[in-house]
Coordinates of C-alpha atoms in Angstrom, one line a residue:
M1 CA 0.0 0.0 0.0
A2 CA 1.3 3.4 -0.9
I3 CA 2.0 5.9 1.9
E4 CA -0.8 8.1 0.5
Q5 CA -3.3 5.2 0.7
L6 CA -2.1 4.4 4.3
F7 CA -2.9 7.9 5.5
E8 CA -6.2 7.9 3.6
A9 CA -7.2 4.7 5.4
M10 CA -6.5 6.1 8.9
P11 CA -9.4 7.7 10.8
L12 CA -9.0 11.4 10.8
H13 CA -9.0 11.8 14.6
Y14 CA -6.3 9.1 14.9
L15 CA -4.2 10.9 12.3
Q16 CA -4.6 14.2 14.1
H17 CA -3.7 12.7 17.4
G18 CA -0.6 11.1 16.1
I19 CA 0.7 14.3 14.5
S20 CA -0.1 16.2 17.6
K21 CA 1.7 13.7 19.7
F22 CA 4.6 13.6 17.4
G23 CA 4.7 17.4 17.3
A24 CA 4.6 17.8 21.0
A25 CA 7.5 15.4 21.5
N26 CA 9.5 17.4 18.9
V27 CA 8.7 20.6 20.7
A28 CA 9.7 19.2 24.0
L29 CA 12.9 17.9 22.6
A30 CA 13.6 21.2 21.0
V31 CA 13.0 23.0 24.2
F32 CA 15.2 20.6 26.1
V33 CA 18.1 20.9 23.6
T34 CA 17.8 24.7 23.5
A35 CA 17.8 24.9 27.3
A36 CA 20.8 22.5 27.5
L37 CA 22.7 24.5 25.0
G38 CA 21.8 27.7 26.8
V39 CA 23.1 26.3 30.1
L40 CA 26.3 25.0 28.5
A41 CA 26.9 28.4 26.8
D42 CA 26.2 30.2 30.1
Y43 CA 28.5 27.9 32.0
G44 CA 31.2 28.3 29.4
W45 CA 31.0 32.0 29.9
M46 CA 31.2 31.5 33.7
L47 CA 34.3 29.4 33.4
Y48 CA 35.9 31.9 31.0
L49 CA 35.4 34.7 33.5
R50 CA 36.6 32.5 36.3
S51 CA 39.9 32.0 34.4
K52 CA 40.4 35.8 34.3
M53 CA 39.1 36.8 37.8
P54 CA 40.6 36.4 41.3
P55 CA 40.7 32.8 42.6
G56 CA 37.9 31.1 44.4
P57 CA 35.9 27.9 44.7
F58 CA 35.0 26.1 41.5
P59 CA 31.5 27.1 40.4
F60 CA 28.8 24.8 39.2
P61 CA 26.4 25.6 36.4
I62 CA 23.5 27.9 37.4
I63 CA 24.1 27.6 41.2
G64 CA 27.7 28.7 41.2
N65 CA 29.1 28.4 44.7
T66 CA 25.9 29.2 46.5
Y67 CA 25.6 25.7 48.0
Y68 CA 28.8 26.3 50.0
L69 CA 27.5 29.4 51.8
P70 CA 27.1 29.0 55.5
D71 CA 23.7 29.8 57.0
N72 CA 25.2 32.5 59.3
K73 CA 27.9 35.1 59.1
P74 CA 29.3 34.4 55.6
W75 CA 32.0 37.1 56.1
V76 CA 33.8 34.6 58.4
Y77 CA 33.7 32.0 55.6
F78 CA 35.1 34.6 53.1
E79 CA 37.9 35.4 55.5
Q80 CA 38.8 31.7 55.6
L81 CA 38.7 31.4 51.8
S82 CA 41.1 34.4 51.5
R83 CA 43.5 32.6 53.8
K84 CA 43.1 29.3 52.0
Y85 CA 43.9 30.9 48.6
D86 CA 46.5 33.2 50.1
T87 CA 45.1 36.2 48.3
P88 CA 43.3 39.4 49.4
L89 CA 40.8 39.1 46.6
I90 CA 38.5 36.1 46.1
T91 CA 35.7 35.4 43.7
F92 CA 32.6 33.7 45.0
W93 CA 29.7 32.9 42.7
I94 CA 26.2 33.5 44.1
G95 CA 24.3 31.6 41.4
R96 CA 25.5 33.0 38.1
N97 CA 26.7 36.3 39.6
P98 CA 30.3 36.6 40.7
T99 CA 31.1 38.7 43.8
V100 CA 34.7 39.9 44.4
W101 CA 35.4 40.0 48.1
I102 CA 38.2 42.3 49.4
N103 CA 39.8 40.9 52.5
D104 CA 42.7 43.2 53.0
A105 CA 42.9 46.9 54.0
W106 CA 45.6 47.9 51.5
T107 CA 43.8 46.3 48.6
A108 CA 40.5 47.9 49.6
N109 CA 42.3 51.3 49.8
E110 CA 43.9 50.8 46.3
L111 CA 40.6 49.8 44.6
L112 CA 37.8 51.6 46.4
D113 CA 39.6 54.7 47.5
K114 CA 42.4 55.4 45.0
R115 CA 40.3 54.2 42.1
A116 CA 37.1 55.6 43.5
G117 CA 36.2 57.0 40.1
I118 CA 36.0 53.4 38.7
Y119 CA 34.3 51.8 41.8
C120 CA 31.8 54.6 42.3
S121 CA 28.7 52.7 41.1
R122 CA 26.4 50.1 42.5
P123 CA 25.4 46.8 40.8
R124 CA 21.8 46.1 40.0
M125 CA 20.3 44.9 43.3
L126 CA 16.9 43.3 42.9
V127 CA 16.2 42.5 46.6
F128 CA 17.6 45.4 48.5
A129 CA 17.1 48.1 45.8
E130 CA 14.4 47.3 43.2
L131 CA 12.2 45.4 45.6
G132 CA 13.5 47.3 48.6
A133 CA 14.6 50.8 49.2
G134 CA 14.7 51.6 45.5
Q135 CA 17.5 51.8 43.0
S136 CA 17.2 55.6 42.9
N137 CA 17.9 55.9 46.6
L138 CA 21.3 57.5 47.2
V139 CA 22.5 54.4 49.0
N140 CA 21.7 52.1 46.0
M141 CA 22.1 54.4 43.1
I142 CA 23.8 53.1 39.9
T143 CA 26.1 55.8 38.4
T144 CA 27.1 54.4 35.0
T145 CA 25.6 57.3 32.9
Q146 CA 26.1 61.0 33.1
A147 CA 22.5 61.5 34.1
E148 CA 22.8 59.0 36.9
R149 CA 26.0 60.7 38.1
D150 CA 24.4 64.1 38.0
R151 CA 21.5 62.8 40.1
F152 CA 23.9 61.1 42.5
R153 CA 25.7 64.4 43.1
V154 CA 22.5 66.2 43.8
Q155 CA 21.4 63.7 46.4
R156 CA 24.9 63.5 47.9
K157 CA 25.1 67.3 48.1
L158 CA 21.7 67.4 49.9
M159 CA 22.8 64.7 52.3
H160 CA 26.0 66.6 53.1
Q161 CA 23.8 69.7 53.8
G162 CA 22.1 67.6 56.5
V163 CA 25.0 65.6 58.1
G164 CA 28.2 66.7 56.5
I165 CA 31.4 67.3 58.5
Q166 CA 30.7 71.0 59.0
Q167 CA 27.0 70.7 59.5
V168 CA 27.2 68.2 62.4
K169 CA 29.2 70.6 64.5
R170 CA 25.9 72.6 64.7
Y171 CA 24.2 69.6 66.3
R172 CA 26.7 69.2 69.2
G173 CA 24.4 71.0 71.7
F174 CA 21.4 68.7 71.6
Q175 CA 23.6 65.7 70.8
N176 CA 25.5 66.4 74.0
D177 CA 22.2 66.8 75.9
E178 CA 20.8 63.6 74.6
S179 CA 24.0 61.8 75.6
K180 CA 23.6 63.2 79.1
V181 CA 20.1 61.9 79.2
V182 CA 21.5 58.4 78.5
A183 CA 23.7 58.6 81.6
Y184 CA 20.8 59.9 83.6
D185 CA 18.5 57.1 82.5
L186 CA 21.2 54.5 83.3
L187 CA 21.0 55.5 86.9
S188 CA 17.4 54.3 87.3
T189 CA 17.2 51.4 84.7
P190 CA 20.7 50.2 83.8
Q191 CA 19.3 46.9 82.7
D192 CA 17.6 48.7 79.8
Y193 CA 20.8 50.0 78.4
V194 CA 20.0 48.8 74.8
E195 CA 16.7 50.7 74.9
H196 CA 18.5 53.8 76.2
F197 CA 21.0 53.7 73.4
E198 CA 18.4 53.2 70.7
R199 CA 16.3 56.1 72.1
Y200 CA 19.4 58.4 72.1
A201 CA 20.5 57.6 68.6
T202 CA 17.0 57.8 67.1
S203 CA 16.3 61.0 69.0
V204 CA 19.4 62.7 67.6
V205 CA 18.5 61.9 64.0
S206 CA 14.9 62.7 64.6
I207 CA 15.7 66.2 65.8
I208 CA 18.0 66.7 62.8
G209 CA 15.5 65.3 60.4
F210 CA 12.2 66.4 61.7
G211 CA 12.8 68.8 64.6
R212 CA 11.2 66.4 67.1
R213 CA 13.0 64.5 69.8
V214 CA 12.1 60.9 70.9
A215 CA 11.7 60.9 74.6
D216 CA 10.3 57.4 75.2
P217 CA 12.3 54.2 74.5
K218 CA 8.9 52.6 73.6
D219 CA 8.1 55.2 71.0
P220 CA 7.1 53.4 67.7
I221 CA 9.5 55.5 65.7
I222 CA 12.2 53.5 67.5
T223 CA 10.7 50.0 67.8
E224 CA 9.0 49.9 64.4
V225 CA 11.6 51.7 62.3
I226 CA 14.6 49.9 63.8
A227 CA 12.8 46.6 63.2
V228 CA 12.5 47.4 59.5
M229 CA 16.2 48.4 59.4
H230 CA 17.1 45.0 60.9
R231 CA 14.9 43.3 58.4
A232 CA 16.5 45.2 55.5
A233 CA 20.0 44.3 56.9
D234 CA 19.1 40.6 57.1
L235 CA 17.9 40.7 53.5
N236 CA 21.2 42.0 52.2
V237 CA 23.3 39.2 53.7
P238 CA 24.6 36.9 51.0
G239 CA 22.7 33.6 51.3
K240 CA 21.7 30.4 49.6
T241 CA 17.9 30.8 50.2
F242 CA 15.3 33.1 49.0
P243 CA 14.9 36.0 48.8
M244 CA 18.6 36.5 48.0
L245 CA 18.5 34.0 45.2
L246 CA 16.2 36.4 43.4
E247 CA 19.5 38.1 42.4
T248 CA 20.3 35.0 40.3
F249 CA 16.8 34.4 39.0
P250 CA 15.2 37.9 38.7
V251 CA 12.3 36.4 36.7
L252 CA 11.0 35.0 39.9
A253 CA 10.4 38.6 41.1
K254 CA 7.5 38.8 38.6
V255 CA 5.5 36.2 40.3
P256 CA 2.7 37.8 42.3
T257 CA 3.6 38.1 46.0
E258 CA 0.4 36.3 47.1
I259 CA 1.7 33.0 45.6
A260 CA 5.4 33.6 45.9
P261 CA 6.6 32.7 49.5
W262 CA 10.2 33.7 48.6
K263 CA 9.0 37.3 48.3
H264 CA 7.3 37.4 51.7
G265 CA 8.8 40.0 54.0
L266 CA 9.8 42.3 51.1
G267 CA 6.8 44.6 51.6
R268 CA 4.3 46.2 49.3
R269 CA 4.4 45.7 45.5
G270 CA 6.4 42.6 46.2
G271 CA 9.1 44.9 47.6
S272 CA 9.8 46.7 50.8
H273 CA 9.1 50.3 49.5
R274 CA 7.3 50.5 52.9
G275 CA 9.4 53.4 54.0
H276 CA 8.8 55.7 51.0
D277 CA 5.4 57.1 51.7
F278 CA 5.9 56.9 55.5
F279 CA 9.1 58.9 55.6
Y280 CA 7.7 61.4 53.1
S281 CA 4.7 61.9 55.4
L282 CA 7.0 62.5 58.4
A283 CA 9.0 65.0 56.4
A284 CA 5.9 66.8 55.1
E285 CA 4.5 66.9 58.7
A286 CA 7.7 68.5 59.9
N287 CA 7.7 71.0 57.0
E288 CA 4.3 72.2 58.0
N289 CA 5.1 72.6 61.7
P290 CA 6.2 76.0 62.8
G291 CA 9.6 76.4 64.4
H292 CA 12.9 74.6 64.0
E293 CA 13.5 76.1 60.6
D294 CA 16.8 74.4 60.2
C295 CA 15.5 70.8 60.4
Y296 CA 16.5 68.6 57.4
A297 CA 12.9 68.1 56.2
K298 CA 12.3 71.8 55.7
L299 CA 15.6 72.1 53.9
L300 CA 14.5 69.3 51.5
F301 CA 11.2 70.9 50.7
K302 CA 12.9 74.3 50.3
E303 CA 15.4 72.9 47.8
A304 CA 12.8 70.6 46.0
P305 CA 12.0 73.1 43.2
K306 CA 15.6 73.9 42.6
Y307 CA 16.7 70.3 42.2
N308 CA 13.3 68.9 40.9
L309 CA 13.1 66.5 43.9
K310 CA 10.5 63.9 43.6
P311 CA 8.5 62.8 46.7
Q312 CA 10.3 59.5 46.6
E313 CA 13.7 61.3 46.8
I314 CA 12.5 63.4 49.8
S315 CA 11.3 60.3 51.5
A316 CA 14.5 58.3 50.8
L317 CA 16.8 61.1 51.9
S318 CA 14.8 61.5 55.1
G319 CA 14.6 57.8 55.8
N320 CA 18.4 57.4 55.2
L321 CA 19.0 59.5 58.3
F322 CA 17.4 56.7 60.3
G323 CA 19.2 54.0 58.4
A324 CA 22.6 55.7 58.8
G325 CA 22.1 57.0 62.3
S326 CA 19.8 55.1 64.6
D327 CA 20.5 51.4 64.3
T328 CA 24.2 51.7 63.5
S329 CA 25.0 54.2 66.3
S330 CA 23.1 52.3 69.0
S331 CA 24.8 49.0 67.9
T332 CA 28.2 50.6 68.2
L333 CA 27.4 51.7 71.8
I334 CA 26.2 48.2 72.7
T335 CA 29.5 46.9 71.3
A336 CA 31.4 49.4 73.5
V337 CA 29.6 48.1 76.6
L338 CA 30.6 44.5 75.6
A339 CA 34.2 45.6 75.2
M340 CA 34.2 47.3 78.6
R341 CA 32.7 44.1 80.2
A342 CA 35.0 41.7 78.5
F343 CA 38.2 43.7 78.8
P344 CA 38.0 45.6 82.1
E345 CA 41.7 46.2 82.3
T346 CA 41.4 48.7 79.4
L347 CA 39.3 51.0 81.6
I348 CA 42.0 51.6 84.2
P349 CA 44.1 54.0 82.1
A350 CA 40.9 55.6 80.8
W351 CA 39.7 56.4 84.3
E352 CA 43.1 57.8 85.2
E353 CA 43.0 60.1 82.2
L354 CA 39.4 61.2 82.7
D355 CA 39.8 61.9 86.4
R356 CA 42.9 64.0 85.7
I357 CA 41.5 66.0 82.8
V358 CA 37.7 66.1 83.6
G359 CA 37.2 65.3 87.3
S360 CA 33.9 64.4 88.9
G361 CA 32.2 67.8 88.9
R362 CA 31.3 67.6 85.3
S363 CA 31.2 65.0 82.5
P364 CA 33.4 65.0 79.4
S365 CA 32.6 67.5 76.6
F366 CA 33.5 67.8 73.0
E367 CA 36.2 70.3 73.9
D368 CA 38.0 67.7 76.0
E369 CA 38.7 65.3 73.1
V370 CA 42.0 66.9 72.2
N371 CA 43.3 66.3 75.8
L372 CA 42.1 62.7 76.0
P373 CA 44.3 60.7 73.7
Y374 CA 43.6 57.4 75.4
M375 CA 39.8 57.9 75.1
R376 CA 40.3 58.8 71.4
A377 CA 42.2 55.5 71.0
F378 CA 39.5 53.7 73.0
V379 CA 36.7 54.8 70.7
K380 CA 38.7 54.0 67.6
E381 CA 39.3 50.5 68.9
V382 CA 35.5 50.2 69.4
F383 CA 35.0 51.0 65.7
R384 CA 37.7 48.6 64.7
W385 CA 37.1 45.7 67.1
R386 CA 33.5 44.9 66.0
S387 CA 32.4 47.1 63.1
V388 CA 28.7 47.4 62.7
A389 CA 28.6 47.5 58.9
I390 CA 30.5 44.3 58.7
I391 CA 30.7 44.0 55.0
G392 CA 31.2 47.7 54.4
G393 CA 27.6 48.5 53.4
Q394 CA 26.2 48.0 49.9
P395 CA 28.4 46.5 47.2
H396 CA 30.4 48.6 44.9
A397 CA 30.5 48.0 41.1
P398 CA 33.1 49.2 38.6
V399 CA 31.9 51.4 35.8
Q400 CA 34.4 49.7 33.4
D401 CA 36.5 46.6 33.3
D402 CA 39.4 46.9 35.7
Y403 CA 42.5 44.8 36.5
Y404 CA 44.3 44.3 39.8
N405 CA 47.5 42.3 40.0
G406 CA 46.6 40.7 36.6
Y407 CA 43.1 39.7 37.7
L408 CA 40.0 41.0 35.8
I409 CA 37.2 42.6 37.7
P410 CA 34.5 43.0 35.0
K411 CA 32.3 46.0 34.7
S412 CA 29.2 45.9 37.0
T413 CA 30.6 43.1 39.1
W414 CA 29.6 43.0 42.8
V415 CA 32.6 44.2 44.8
Q416 CA 32.3 43.9 48.5
G417 CA 34.7 44.9 51.3
N418 CA 34.9 42.3 54.0
V419 CA 35.4 44.6 57.0
W420 CA 35.4 41.5 59.3
A421 CA 38.6 40.2 57.6
I422 CA 40.1 43.6 57.1
H423 CA 39.9 44.5 60.8
R424 CA 41.1 41.1 61.9
N425 CA 44.2 40.8 59.7
E426 CA 47.1 39.7 62.0
R427 CA 49.6 41.8 60.0
D428 CA 47.7 45.1 60.8
F429 CA 46.1 44.1 64.1
P430 CA 48.0 41.3 66.0
D431 CA 45.7 39.3 68.3
P432 CA 42.7 41.0 66.6
D433 CA 39.9 39.7 68.9
C434 CA 41.6 41.4 71.9
F435 CA 40.2 44.8 72.5
N436 CA 43.4 46.9 72.7
P437 CA 43.2 50.8 72.5
G438 CA 47.0 50.8 72.4
R439 CA 46.8 50.1 68.7
F440 CA 45.8 53.7 68.2
M441 CA 48.2 55.4 70.6
K442 CA 51.0 57.3 68.9
G443 CA 54.4 55.7 69.6
S444 CA 52.8 52.5 71.0
A445 CA 54.5 49.2 70.4
D446 CA 51.1 47.8 69.4
A447 CA 50.5 50.4 66.6
R448 CA 50.9 49.2 63.0
P449 CA 50.8 51.0 59.6
F450 CA 47.3 51.3 58.1
P451 CA 46.1 53.1 55.0
G452 CA 44.2 56.3 55.6
E453 CA 44.4 58.6 58.6
K454 CA 41.6 57.1 60.8
G455 CA 43.1 53.6 61.2
Y456 CA 39.9 51.7 60.5
M457 CA 37.5 51.2 57.6
T458 CA 34.2 51.1 59.5
F459 CA 32.3 53.6 57.3
G460 CA 33.2 52.4 53.8
W461 CA 35.2 53.8 51.0
G462 CA 35.5 56.4 48.2
R463 CA 32.5 58.2 46.9
R464 CA 30.3 55.7 48.7
V465 CA 31.6 56.3 52.2
C466 CA 28.8 56.6 54.8
S467 CA 27.2 60.1 54.7
G468 CA 26.6 60.0 58.5
Q469 CA 30.2 59.2 59.4
A470 CA 31.0 62.5 61.0
L471 CA 27.8 62.5 63.0
A472 CA 28.4 58.9 64.2
E473 CA 32.0 59.5 65.1
Q474 CA 31.2 62.7 67.0
G475 CA 28.4 61.2 69.0
T476 CA 30.1 57.9 69.7
W477 CA 33.2 59.5 71.1
L478 CA 31.3 61.7 73.5
T479 CA 28.8 59.0 74.6
V480 CA 31.5 56.4 75.1
A481 CA 33.7 58.9 77.0
R482 CA 30.7 59.7 79.2
L483 CA 29.9 56.1 79.9
V484 CA 33.5 55.3 80.8
W485 CA 33.8 58.4 83.0
G486 CA 30.5 57.8 84.8
F487 CA 30.1 54.1 85.2
R488 CA 31.6 50.7 86.2
I489 CA 30.6 48.0 83.8
E490 CA 30.9 44.8 85.8
P491 CA 29.6 41.2 85.5
A492 CA 26.0 40.5 86.2
R493 CA 25.5 37.6 88.6
D494 CA 23.2 34.6 88.7
E495 CA 21.1 33.6 91.7
R496 CA 24.1 32.0 93.3
G497 CA 26.2 35.1 93.0
Q498 CA 28.4 33.8 90.3
P499 CA 29.4 36.2 87.4
L500 CA 27.6 35.6 84.1
P501 CA 30.0 35.2 81.2
V502 CA 29.8 37.2 78.0
D503 CA 30.6 35.9 74.5
I504 CA 32.5 38.4 72.3
F505 CA 31.5 36.4 69.2
D506 CA 27.8 36.3 69.9
Y507 CA 26.6 38.8 67.3
T508 CA 23.5 39.0 65.1
N509 CA 23.7 37.9 61.5
G510 CA 22.5 41.1 59.8
L511 CA 24.4 43.4 57.5
N512 CA 24.6 45.8 60.4
M513 CA 25.6 43.4 63.2
R514 CA 25.2 44.0 66.9
P515 CA 25.8 41.9 70.0
N516 CA 23.0 39.7 71.0
L517 CA 21.5 40.7 74.4
F518 CA 23.9 40.2 77.3
K519 CA 23.6 41.1 81.0
V520 CA 25.9 43.5 82.8
N521 CA 26.0 45.4 86.0
I522 CA 26.2 49.2 85.4
T523 CA 26.7 51.4 88.5
P524 CA 28.1 55.0 88.9
R525 CA 31.8 55.1 89.8
S526 CA 31.2 57.4 92.8
E527 CA 28.6 59.4 94.6
A528 CA 30.0 62.6 93.4
I529 CA 29.8 61.4 89.8
R530 CA 26.2 60.2 90.4
Q531 CA 25.2 63.6 91.6
T532 CA 26.8 65.2 88.5
I533 CA 24.9 62.8 86.2
V534 CA 21.6 63.8 87.9
R535 CA 22.3 67.5 87.8
E536 CA 23.4 67.4 84.1
G537 CA 20.6 65.1 83.1
E538 CA 17.9 67.3 84.6
Q539 CA 19.4 70.4 82.9
A540 CA 19.6 68.5 79.6
L541 CA 15.9 67.5 79.7
A542 CA 15.1 71.2 80.3
D543 CA 17.2 72.2 77.3
L544 CA 15.7 69.6 75.1
A545 CA 12.1 70.6 76.0
Q546 CA 12.0 72.8 72.9
F547 CA 12.1 69.7 70.7
E548 CA 9.2 67.9 72.4
G549 CA 6.4 66.9 70.1
E550 CA 4.4 64.0 68.7
T551 CA 3.8 62.7 65.2
R552 CA 0.4 61.3 64.1
Y553 CA 2.1 58.6 62.0
R554 CA 2.9 55.0 62.9
M555 CA 4.6 52.7 60.5
S556 CA 2.6 49.7 61.8
T557 CA -0.8 51.4 60.8
F558 CA 0.3 53.7 58.0
Y559 CA -0.1 51.1 55.2
S560 CA -3.1 49.3 56.6
K561 CA -5.1 52.4 55.8
K562 CA -4.1 52.5 52.2

């Protein structure tokens, strides 16, 4: 029978079914072959880049090195890899995306400071930026085009007008008063030291931003906003689970949040743009209130027509004050208390210096800093010993291909400074986990060369250095000096009277790490000092009364009404 006759003899529905089945199989095979070829081509490109980039673990197709990531504190793992490969730069593949980790201060200085014009941009960040604070936010902004660079300069200029080096000197009065209130509150409820530090740090930035102080440690502006900051910091830690894997598979971000469990916790619109409308509302409220004409919110609204500021930009710039000032500053103070508790011998020379220069009739002031070299060194060691922004903040990205010691760092690659490894390098900081202010004393046998004048890299590098650095350094020095001057930080004791130990490695896992809660016994050093703390605290509260006020907004209810 001829082939034509065979087809004619077949029932029509059988013929159609057979062709359909045959076609479907071909389509499936074609899809599989195409996908396989795509994976092979992509993997070939990964291996090519690997041959040019700094060394690191061998990546697998699609998943890269992600499987090897530890569940907690990946910066410790990257430090170990740097030692294993005996190189300051390592490449680690999060899925298909390579990240170059810098584990050495001198290399960080060479790339991120000396070549700041190249490493001035950010990579595309899906989770923290596009689904989070926004890629147009100053913190996350990509600057590969002239228009983007121009916008970056505008926002950076406005941020400097709020918390630049010269501006923060104007805030010393109320910052000093809020610091005195911390000491005053510690007399009555020393066990709540974490809340007192959070209230202090948040109140300072709230006065700067909105002209309103935060008097109550339970104020929602503290509890709710800091909780959001912690959540954002957790999201930005490199990980092998969602949502960080969205960076490798951005198509998954298009799945509706309602049916995408990997997007839960990222906020509205499948992202955490939660702060945008909220902080804009706080700024608008402050702008409408009479008085405090120099608060940052009023400056932004005044400059908005000149720079064509969008509401989202006003919101982001206002919200960045909290991100850069409240969580990080309070975490640094908690670390200072941990250091005092774990290394009490370092307090003896501090007390001698403070008693000689300051005495007991008043607490330290900003003017005393020049005469207190040991306290300056003490605070520098706080910043070095356990830096809050443990991976140097957001990743940098080169605006062009770059080479370092023969290694390629491709354009737009994630480049991250591992501050944990940088500040624990035995060459620069022998016995790095020991809290030793002597490292920063001129002429000390413990001092070592270090790039830059500060001696630490806590606040980042180049054009992406933390905008709030001057404010944080200023306030941290004064508050730590006042804590050391005023109090003994001694072991808390259990029901049998035995001292409770503290663990200097027990820190949170977020991008901005802080010690997990620990108990200490905080008492005034003398009766004369206690009386001084009371007198100064009561006067500070009277001076701060001009900033008292309430806001009608709460983050927890703000979006439920929309």
